[in-house]
XYZ file of C-alpha atoms in Angstrom:
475
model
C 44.823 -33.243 18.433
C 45.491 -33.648 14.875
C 43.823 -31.336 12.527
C 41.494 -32.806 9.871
C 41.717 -31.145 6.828
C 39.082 -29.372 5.065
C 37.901 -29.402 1.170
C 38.019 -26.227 -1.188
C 34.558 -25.530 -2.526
C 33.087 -22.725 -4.144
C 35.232 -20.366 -2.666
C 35.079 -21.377 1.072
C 36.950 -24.352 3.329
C 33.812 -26.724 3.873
C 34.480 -29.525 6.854
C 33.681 -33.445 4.727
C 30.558 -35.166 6.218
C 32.460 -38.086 5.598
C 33.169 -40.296 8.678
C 36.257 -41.908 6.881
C 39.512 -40.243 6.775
C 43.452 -41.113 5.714
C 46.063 -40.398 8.210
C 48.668 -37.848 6.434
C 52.451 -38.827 7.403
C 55.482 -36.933 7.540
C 57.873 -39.578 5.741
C 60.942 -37.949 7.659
C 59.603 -38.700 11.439
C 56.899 -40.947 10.639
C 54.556 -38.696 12.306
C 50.709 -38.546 11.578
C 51.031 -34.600 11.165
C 46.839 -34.314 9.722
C 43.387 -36.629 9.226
C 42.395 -35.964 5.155
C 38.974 -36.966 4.638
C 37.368 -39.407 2.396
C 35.318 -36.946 0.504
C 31.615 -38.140 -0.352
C 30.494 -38.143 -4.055
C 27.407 -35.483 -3.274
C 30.808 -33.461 -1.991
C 32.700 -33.985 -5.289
C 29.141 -33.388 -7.235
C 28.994 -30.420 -4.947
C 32.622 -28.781 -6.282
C 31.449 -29.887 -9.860
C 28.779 -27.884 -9.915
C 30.069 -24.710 -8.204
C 33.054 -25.257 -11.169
C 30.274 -24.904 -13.885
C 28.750 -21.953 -12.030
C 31.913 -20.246 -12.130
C 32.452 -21.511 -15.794
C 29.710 -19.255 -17.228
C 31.320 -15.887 -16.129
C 35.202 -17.303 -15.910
C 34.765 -19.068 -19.298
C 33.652 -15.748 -20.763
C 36.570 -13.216 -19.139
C 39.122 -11.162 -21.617
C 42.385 -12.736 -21.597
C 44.014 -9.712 -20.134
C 41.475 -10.087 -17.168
C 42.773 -14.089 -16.695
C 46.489 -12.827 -17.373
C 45.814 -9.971 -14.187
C 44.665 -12.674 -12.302
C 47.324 -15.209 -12.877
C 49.944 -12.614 -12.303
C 48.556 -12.056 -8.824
C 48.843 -15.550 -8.048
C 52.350 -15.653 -8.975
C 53.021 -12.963 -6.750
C 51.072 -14.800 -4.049
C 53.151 -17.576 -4.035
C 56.223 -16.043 -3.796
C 54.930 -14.036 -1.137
C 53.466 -17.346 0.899
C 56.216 -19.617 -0.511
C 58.137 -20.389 3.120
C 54.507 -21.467 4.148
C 53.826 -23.521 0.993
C 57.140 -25.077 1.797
C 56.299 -25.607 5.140
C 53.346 -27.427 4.120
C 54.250 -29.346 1.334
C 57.834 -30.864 3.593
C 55.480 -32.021 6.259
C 53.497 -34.509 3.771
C 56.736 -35.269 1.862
C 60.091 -35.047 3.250
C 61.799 -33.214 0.804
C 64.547 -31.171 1.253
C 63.151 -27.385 2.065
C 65.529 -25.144 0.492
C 65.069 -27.249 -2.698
C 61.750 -27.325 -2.054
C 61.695 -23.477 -2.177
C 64.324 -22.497 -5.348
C 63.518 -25.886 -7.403
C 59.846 -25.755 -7.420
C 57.759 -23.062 -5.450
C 59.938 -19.665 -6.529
C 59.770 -22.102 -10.254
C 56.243 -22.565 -10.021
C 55.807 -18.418 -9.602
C 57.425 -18.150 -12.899
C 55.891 -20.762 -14.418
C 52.261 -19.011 -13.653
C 53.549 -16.101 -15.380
C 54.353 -17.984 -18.102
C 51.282 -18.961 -18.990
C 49.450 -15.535 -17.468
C 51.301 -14.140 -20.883
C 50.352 -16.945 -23.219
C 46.735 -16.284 -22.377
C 46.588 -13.670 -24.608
C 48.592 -15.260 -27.293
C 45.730 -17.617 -27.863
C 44.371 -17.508 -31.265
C 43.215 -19.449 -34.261
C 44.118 -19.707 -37.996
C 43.461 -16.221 -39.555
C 40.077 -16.128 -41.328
C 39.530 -16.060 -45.402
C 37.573 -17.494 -48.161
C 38.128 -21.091 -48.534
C 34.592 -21.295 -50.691
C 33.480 -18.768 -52.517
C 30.597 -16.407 -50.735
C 32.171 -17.631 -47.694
C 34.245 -16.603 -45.032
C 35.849 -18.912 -42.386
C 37.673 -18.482 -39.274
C 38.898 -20.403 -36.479
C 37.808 -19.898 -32.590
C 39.421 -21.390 -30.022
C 37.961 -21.785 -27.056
C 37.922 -23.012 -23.100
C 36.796 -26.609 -22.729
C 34.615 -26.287 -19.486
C 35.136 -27.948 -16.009
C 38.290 -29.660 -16.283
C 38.448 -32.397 -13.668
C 42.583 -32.982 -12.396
C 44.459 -35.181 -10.250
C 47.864 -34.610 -9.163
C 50.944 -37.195 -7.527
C 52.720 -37.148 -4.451
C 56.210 -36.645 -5.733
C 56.143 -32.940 -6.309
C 52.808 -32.085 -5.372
C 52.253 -28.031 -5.539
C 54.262 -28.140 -9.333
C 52.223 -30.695 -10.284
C 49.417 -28.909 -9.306
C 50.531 -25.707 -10.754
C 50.791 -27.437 -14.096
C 47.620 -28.485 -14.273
C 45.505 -25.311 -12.731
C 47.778 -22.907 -14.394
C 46.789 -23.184 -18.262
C 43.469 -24.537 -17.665
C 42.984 -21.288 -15.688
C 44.810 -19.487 -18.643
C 42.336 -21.209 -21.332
C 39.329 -20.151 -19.327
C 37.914 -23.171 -17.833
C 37.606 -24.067 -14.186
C 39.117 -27.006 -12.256
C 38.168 -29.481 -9.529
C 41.336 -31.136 -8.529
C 42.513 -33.817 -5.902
C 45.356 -33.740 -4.749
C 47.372 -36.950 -3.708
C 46.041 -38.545 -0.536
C 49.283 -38.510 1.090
C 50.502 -35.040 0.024
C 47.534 -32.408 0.120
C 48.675 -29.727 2.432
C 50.614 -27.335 -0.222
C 47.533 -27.712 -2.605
C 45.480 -26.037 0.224
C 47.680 -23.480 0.907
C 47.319 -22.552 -2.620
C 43.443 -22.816 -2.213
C 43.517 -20.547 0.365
C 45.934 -17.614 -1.105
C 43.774 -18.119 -4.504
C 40.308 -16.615 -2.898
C 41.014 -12.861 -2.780
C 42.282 -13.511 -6.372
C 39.848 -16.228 -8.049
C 36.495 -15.983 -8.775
C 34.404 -18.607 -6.582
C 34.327 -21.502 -7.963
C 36.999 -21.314 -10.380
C 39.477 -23.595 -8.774
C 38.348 -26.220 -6.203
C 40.159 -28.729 -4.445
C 38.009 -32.282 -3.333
C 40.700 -34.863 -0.431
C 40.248 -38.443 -0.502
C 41.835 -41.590 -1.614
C 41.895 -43.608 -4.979
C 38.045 -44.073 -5.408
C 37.425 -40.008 -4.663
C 39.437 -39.823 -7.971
C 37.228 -42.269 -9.896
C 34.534 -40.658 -8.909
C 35.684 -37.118 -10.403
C 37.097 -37.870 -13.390
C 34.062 -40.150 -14.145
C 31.747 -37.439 -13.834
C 29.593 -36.567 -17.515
C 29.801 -32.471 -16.272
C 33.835 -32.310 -17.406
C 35.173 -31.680 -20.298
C 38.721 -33.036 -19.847
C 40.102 -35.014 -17.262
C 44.136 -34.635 -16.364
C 46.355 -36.861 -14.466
C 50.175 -37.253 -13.440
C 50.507 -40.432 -12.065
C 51.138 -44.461 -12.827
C 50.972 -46.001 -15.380
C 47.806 -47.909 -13.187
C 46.147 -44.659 -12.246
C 46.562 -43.199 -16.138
C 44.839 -46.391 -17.579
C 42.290 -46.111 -15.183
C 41.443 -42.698 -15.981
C 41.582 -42.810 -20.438
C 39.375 -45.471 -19.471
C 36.704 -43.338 -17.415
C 36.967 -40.926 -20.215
C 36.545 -43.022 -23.177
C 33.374 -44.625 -21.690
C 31.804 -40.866 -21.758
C 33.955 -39.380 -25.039
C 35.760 -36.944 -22.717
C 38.870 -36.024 -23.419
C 41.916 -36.993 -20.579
C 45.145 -35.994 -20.749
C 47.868 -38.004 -19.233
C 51.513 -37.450 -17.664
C 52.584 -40.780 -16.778
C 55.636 -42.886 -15.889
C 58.889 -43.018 -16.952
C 62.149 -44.917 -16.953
C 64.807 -42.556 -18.303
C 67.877 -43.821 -20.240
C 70.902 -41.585 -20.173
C 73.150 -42.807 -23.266
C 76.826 -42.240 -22.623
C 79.534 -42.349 -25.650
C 82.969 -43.425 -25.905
C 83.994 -39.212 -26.307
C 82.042 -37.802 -23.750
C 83.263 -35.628 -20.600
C 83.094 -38.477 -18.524
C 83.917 -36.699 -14.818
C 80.639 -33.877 -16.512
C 78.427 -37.283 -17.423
C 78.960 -38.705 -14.301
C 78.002 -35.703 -11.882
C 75.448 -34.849 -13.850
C 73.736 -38.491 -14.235
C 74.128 -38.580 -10.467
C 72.332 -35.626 -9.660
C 69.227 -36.755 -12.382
C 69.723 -40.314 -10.876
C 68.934 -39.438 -7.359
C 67.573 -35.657 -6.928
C 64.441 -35.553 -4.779
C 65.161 -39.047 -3.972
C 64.590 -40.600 -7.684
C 60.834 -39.977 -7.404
C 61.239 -37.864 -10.956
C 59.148 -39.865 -14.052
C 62.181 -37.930 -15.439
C 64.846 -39.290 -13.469
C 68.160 -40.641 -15.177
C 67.221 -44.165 -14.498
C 69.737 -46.361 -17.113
C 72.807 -45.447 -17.819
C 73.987 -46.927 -21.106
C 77.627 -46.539 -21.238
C 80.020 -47.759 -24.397
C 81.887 -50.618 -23.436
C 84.941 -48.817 -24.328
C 84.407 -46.449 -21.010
C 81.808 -48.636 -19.259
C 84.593 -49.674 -15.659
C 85.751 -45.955 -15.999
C 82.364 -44.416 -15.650
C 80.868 -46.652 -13.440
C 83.435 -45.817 -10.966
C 83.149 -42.085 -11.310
C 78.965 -42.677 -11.249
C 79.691 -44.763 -7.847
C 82.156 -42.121 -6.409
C 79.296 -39.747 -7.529
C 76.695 -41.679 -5.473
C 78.364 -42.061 -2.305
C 79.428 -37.909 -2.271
C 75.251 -37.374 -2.017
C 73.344 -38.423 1.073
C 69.689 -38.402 2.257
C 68.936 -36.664 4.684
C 66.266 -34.827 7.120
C 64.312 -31.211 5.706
C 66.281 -28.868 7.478
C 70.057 -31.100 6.524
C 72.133 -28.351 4.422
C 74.187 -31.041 3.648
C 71.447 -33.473 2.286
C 71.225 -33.791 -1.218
C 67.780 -35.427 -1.039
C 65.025 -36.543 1.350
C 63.211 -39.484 2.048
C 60.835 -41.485 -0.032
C 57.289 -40.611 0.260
C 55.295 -43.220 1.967
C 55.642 -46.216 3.514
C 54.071 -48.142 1.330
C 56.228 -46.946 -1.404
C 59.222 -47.209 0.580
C 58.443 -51.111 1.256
C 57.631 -51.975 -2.826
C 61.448 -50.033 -3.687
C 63.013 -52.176 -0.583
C 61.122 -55.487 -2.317
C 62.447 -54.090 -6.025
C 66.433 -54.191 -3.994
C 65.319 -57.804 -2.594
C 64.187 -59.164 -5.952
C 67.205 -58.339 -7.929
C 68.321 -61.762 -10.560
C 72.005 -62.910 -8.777
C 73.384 -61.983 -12.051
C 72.960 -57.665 -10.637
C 75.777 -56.407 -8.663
C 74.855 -53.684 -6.044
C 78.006 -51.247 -6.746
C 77.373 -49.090 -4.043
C 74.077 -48.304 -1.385
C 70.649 -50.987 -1.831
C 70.422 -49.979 2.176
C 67.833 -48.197 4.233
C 69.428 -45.293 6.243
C 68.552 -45.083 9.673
C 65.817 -46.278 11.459
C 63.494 -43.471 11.318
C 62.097 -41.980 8.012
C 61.649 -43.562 4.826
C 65.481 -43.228 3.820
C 67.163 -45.069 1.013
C 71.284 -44.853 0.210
C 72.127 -43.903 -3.420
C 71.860 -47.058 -5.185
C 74.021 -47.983 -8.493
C 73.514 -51.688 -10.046
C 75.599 -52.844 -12.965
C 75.489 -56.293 -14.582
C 71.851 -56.087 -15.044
C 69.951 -57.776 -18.446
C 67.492 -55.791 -20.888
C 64.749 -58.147 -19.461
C 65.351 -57.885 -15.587
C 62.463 -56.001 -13.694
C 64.778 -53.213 -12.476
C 65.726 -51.954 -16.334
C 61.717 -52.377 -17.559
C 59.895 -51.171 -14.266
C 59.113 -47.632 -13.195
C 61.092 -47.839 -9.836
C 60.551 -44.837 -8.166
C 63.469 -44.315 -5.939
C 67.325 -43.382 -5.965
C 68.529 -46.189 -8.122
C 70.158 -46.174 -11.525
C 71.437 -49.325 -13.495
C 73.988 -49.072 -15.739
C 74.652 -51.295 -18.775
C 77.123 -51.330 -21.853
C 76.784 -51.184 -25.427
C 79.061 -51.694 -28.530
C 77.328 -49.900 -31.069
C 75.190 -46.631 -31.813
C 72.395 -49.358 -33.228
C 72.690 -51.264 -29.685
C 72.558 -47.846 -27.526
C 69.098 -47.112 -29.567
C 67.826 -50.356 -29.316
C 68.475 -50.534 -25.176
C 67.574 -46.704 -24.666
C 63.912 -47.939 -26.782
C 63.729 -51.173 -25.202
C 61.041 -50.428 -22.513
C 57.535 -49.240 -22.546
C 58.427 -45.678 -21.495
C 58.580 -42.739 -23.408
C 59.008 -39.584 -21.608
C 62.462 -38.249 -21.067
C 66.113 -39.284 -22.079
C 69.566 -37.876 -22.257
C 72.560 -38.250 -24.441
C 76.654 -37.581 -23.503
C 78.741 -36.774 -26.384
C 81.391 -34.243 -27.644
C 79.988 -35.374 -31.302
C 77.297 -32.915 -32.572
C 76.409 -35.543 -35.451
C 76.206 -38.234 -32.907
C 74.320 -36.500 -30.363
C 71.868 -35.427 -33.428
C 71.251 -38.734 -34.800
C 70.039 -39.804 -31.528
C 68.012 -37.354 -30.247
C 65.981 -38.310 -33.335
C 66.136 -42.156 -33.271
C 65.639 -41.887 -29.090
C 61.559 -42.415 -28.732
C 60.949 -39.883 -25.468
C 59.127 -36.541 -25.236
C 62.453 -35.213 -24.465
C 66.220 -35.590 -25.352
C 68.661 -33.555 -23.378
C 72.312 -33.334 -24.967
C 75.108 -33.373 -22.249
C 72.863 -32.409 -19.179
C 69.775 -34.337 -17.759
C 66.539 -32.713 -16.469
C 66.293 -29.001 -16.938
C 62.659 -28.018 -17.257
C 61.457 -25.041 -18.690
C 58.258 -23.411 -19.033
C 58.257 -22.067 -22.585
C 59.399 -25.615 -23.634
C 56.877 -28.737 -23.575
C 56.936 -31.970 -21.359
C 55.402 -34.763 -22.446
C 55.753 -38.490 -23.131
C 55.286 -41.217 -25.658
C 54.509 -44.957 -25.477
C 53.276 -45.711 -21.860
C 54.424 -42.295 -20.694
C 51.000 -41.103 -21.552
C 50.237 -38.200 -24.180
C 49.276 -34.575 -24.049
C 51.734 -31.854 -22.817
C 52.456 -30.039 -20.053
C 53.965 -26.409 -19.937
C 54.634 -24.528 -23.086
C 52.359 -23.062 -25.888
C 51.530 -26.661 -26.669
C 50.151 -27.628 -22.780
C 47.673 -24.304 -22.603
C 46.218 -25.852 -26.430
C 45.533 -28.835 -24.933
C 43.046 -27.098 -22.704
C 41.397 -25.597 -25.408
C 38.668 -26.436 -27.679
C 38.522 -25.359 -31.517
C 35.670 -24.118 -33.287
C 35.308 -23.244 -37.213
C 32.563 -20.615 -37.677
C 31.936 -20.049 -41.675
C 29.480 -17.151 -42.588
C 27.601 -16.602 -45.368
C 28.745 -13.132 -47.497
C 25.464 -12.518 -49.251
């Protein structure tokens, strides 16, 4: 019998009413492995409202108090971080020793991250901008923040969100993604001997379980990482109520590659961004855009690249990634590799691997136009194009040339070259000879269609903050 997962509310595992329910499927056996429920809207109102309880004493604690408590849960999920990994493999197919060192152990530090920037939060200093007055600056927590988080890396996703909205002082309701919910209740459970009831809560369900939270007047913010689809749809929810949303969206990463650069170092490292957790990265290299000059030379080394890494089941130390998540996912990459213009040659992999598991070869496509769906569309999988350039102006033009704005990388041995473009390249981020190192002190964010507001750094706990000016009278 397969379990049926159970909602986070107010402190306690509640069993849904709801007579619907999603099948949850391990992507590497094609296994139902759990039965999420739909969750009703009087059970989303229901984890709303035990959020705004918890609001009026949470909202109100001393930072050192939310730092102490962050700082436990940091220690929690190192301590429960082989069953966190356990969980979160079953629903996704990743590789588990990445899994473990590349995002639980990183989501530990990330907590403590922001457990110390809680009490670095502060306004402008205070003085007399009018005479007989004094002004200051308070910044405060929003509320109930209202979050839903993706399938691709679903307890760091989470982590982002709950951790500086926790920080801030506000409470959360989140949903996790219907095909990936098992870490997120792990991390429900090891937060109740440390969180307040009602401080973070955790509502299953599909698409429309979504709508219905971050439609709701009580929040004050509503926070996605998803599509481009799923972003849209939430702004809009917000606007119609003047909340504010915050959005981590899609991307389709260019990785610019110059005439001088190491191109054995490009090449390895483009791989690994290309195709690391199976492509499903908004951050993943994506396009290469190699000089003509080097263009044959590095598309062989990116090719001899691809075909050294291999999918392969959770427990494969030899696997460099796992499968893709779902198979409906699986089915829209495979129609993506069946739709390519005859002008796109398939270097090396475009296959399915095996028959079992949602398993794509490392895919590398060259002689591909600006215009073709593969360079402009989010694609979600291990596949990088590659296409040449003559000229800096022709690099930026191809690198800007889609509606994505989130990440981007540039290979040089030319400081002024590599500086020019990390300010003409319009992305939230430009790495310089590497391609996807996160860290928490520094911010991750997109332009464009990537979506705006930040997540990590200084800059992602402000966004869960409100400010106030307070002036008071001398006399």
């Amino acid at each position: 019998m397969t379990d049926r997962l159970q909602n986070y509310i107010d402190g306690a595992f509640v069993d849904s009413t709801s007579s619907a329910s999603i099948d949850v499927i391990d992507p590497a056996t094609e296994k139902v492995v759990a039965r999420s429920p739909v969750s009703t809207d009087a059970e989303v109102a229901g984890a709303i409202a035990a959020a705004e309880r918890a609001f009026l004493t949470w909202g109100r604690t001393t930072p050192s108090a939310r730092q102490a408590a962050l700082l436990a849960l940091a220690d929690a999920i190192e301590e429960h971080a082989d069953e966190i990994v356990a969980a979160q493999v079953r629903n996704t197919g990743q590789i588990a020793a990445l899994v473990k060192s590349e995002e639980v152990l990183v989501c530990a530090d990330q907590v403590r991250f922001f457990a110390g920037a809680a009490r670095m939060l502060e306004g402008r200093s205070a003085g007399e901008y009018m005479d007989g007055f004094t002004s200051y600056v308070r910044r405060e927590p929003i509320g109930v923040v209202g979050q839903v988080t993706p399938w691709n890396y679903p307890f760091m996703m989470a982590i982002w969100k709950i951790a500086p909205a926790l920080a801030a002082g506000n409470t959360v309701v989140l949903k996790p993604s219907d095909t990936t919910p098992e870490s997120t209740l792990v991390l429900a459970r090891i937060t109740k001997d440390i969180l307040p009831d009602g401080v973070f809560n955790v509502v299953l369900g599909d698409g429309g379980v979504g709508a219905r939270l971050v439609s709701d007047p009580a929040l004050g913010l509503v926070a996605i990482t998803g599509s481009v689809r799923a972003g849209v749809a939430v702004a809009t929810a917000a606007a119609t109520d003047v909340k504010r949303a915050h959005l981590e969206l899609g991307g389709k990463a260019p990785a610019v590659v110059f005439g001088d650069a190491d191109l054995a170092r490009a090449a390895e490292g483009i791989a690994q961004a290309a195709f690391f957790n199976a492509g499903q990265d908004c951050t993943a290299a994506t396009r290469a855009l190699v000089h003509e000059s080097v263009h044959d030379e590095f598309v062989a080394a990116l090719v001899a690249q691809a075909q050294s890494l291999r999918p392969g089941a959770p427990d494969d130390p030899e696997a460099f990634f796992g499968s893709l998540n779902n198979v409906r996912h699986f089915g829209a990459v495979l129609a993506k590799l069946a739709a390519l213009p005859a002008h796109a040659v398939v270097a090396t992999g475009g296959k399915r691997v095996g028959d079992t598991g949602f398993y794509l070869e490392p895919t590398v496509i060259t002689g591909v136009h600006q215009d073709d769906p593969i360079v402009q569309e989010e694609t979600f999988g291990p596949i990088i194009t590659v296409q040449p350039f003559a000229t800096e102006d022709e690099a930026v033009a191809l690198a800007n040339g889609v509606d994505y704005g989130l990440a981007s990388s540039v290979w040089t041995t030319d400081h002024a070259t590599a500086n020019r473009m990390s300010i003409r390249i319009d992305a939230g981020a430009v790495w310089i000879n590497c391609h996807i190192p996160l860290v928490a002190e520094m911010p991750h964010g997109g332009f464009k269609h990537s979506g705006y507001g930040k997540d990590l750094s200084a800059y992602g706990l402000e966004d869960y903050t409100r400010i106030k000016h307070v002036m008071s009278s001398n006399d």
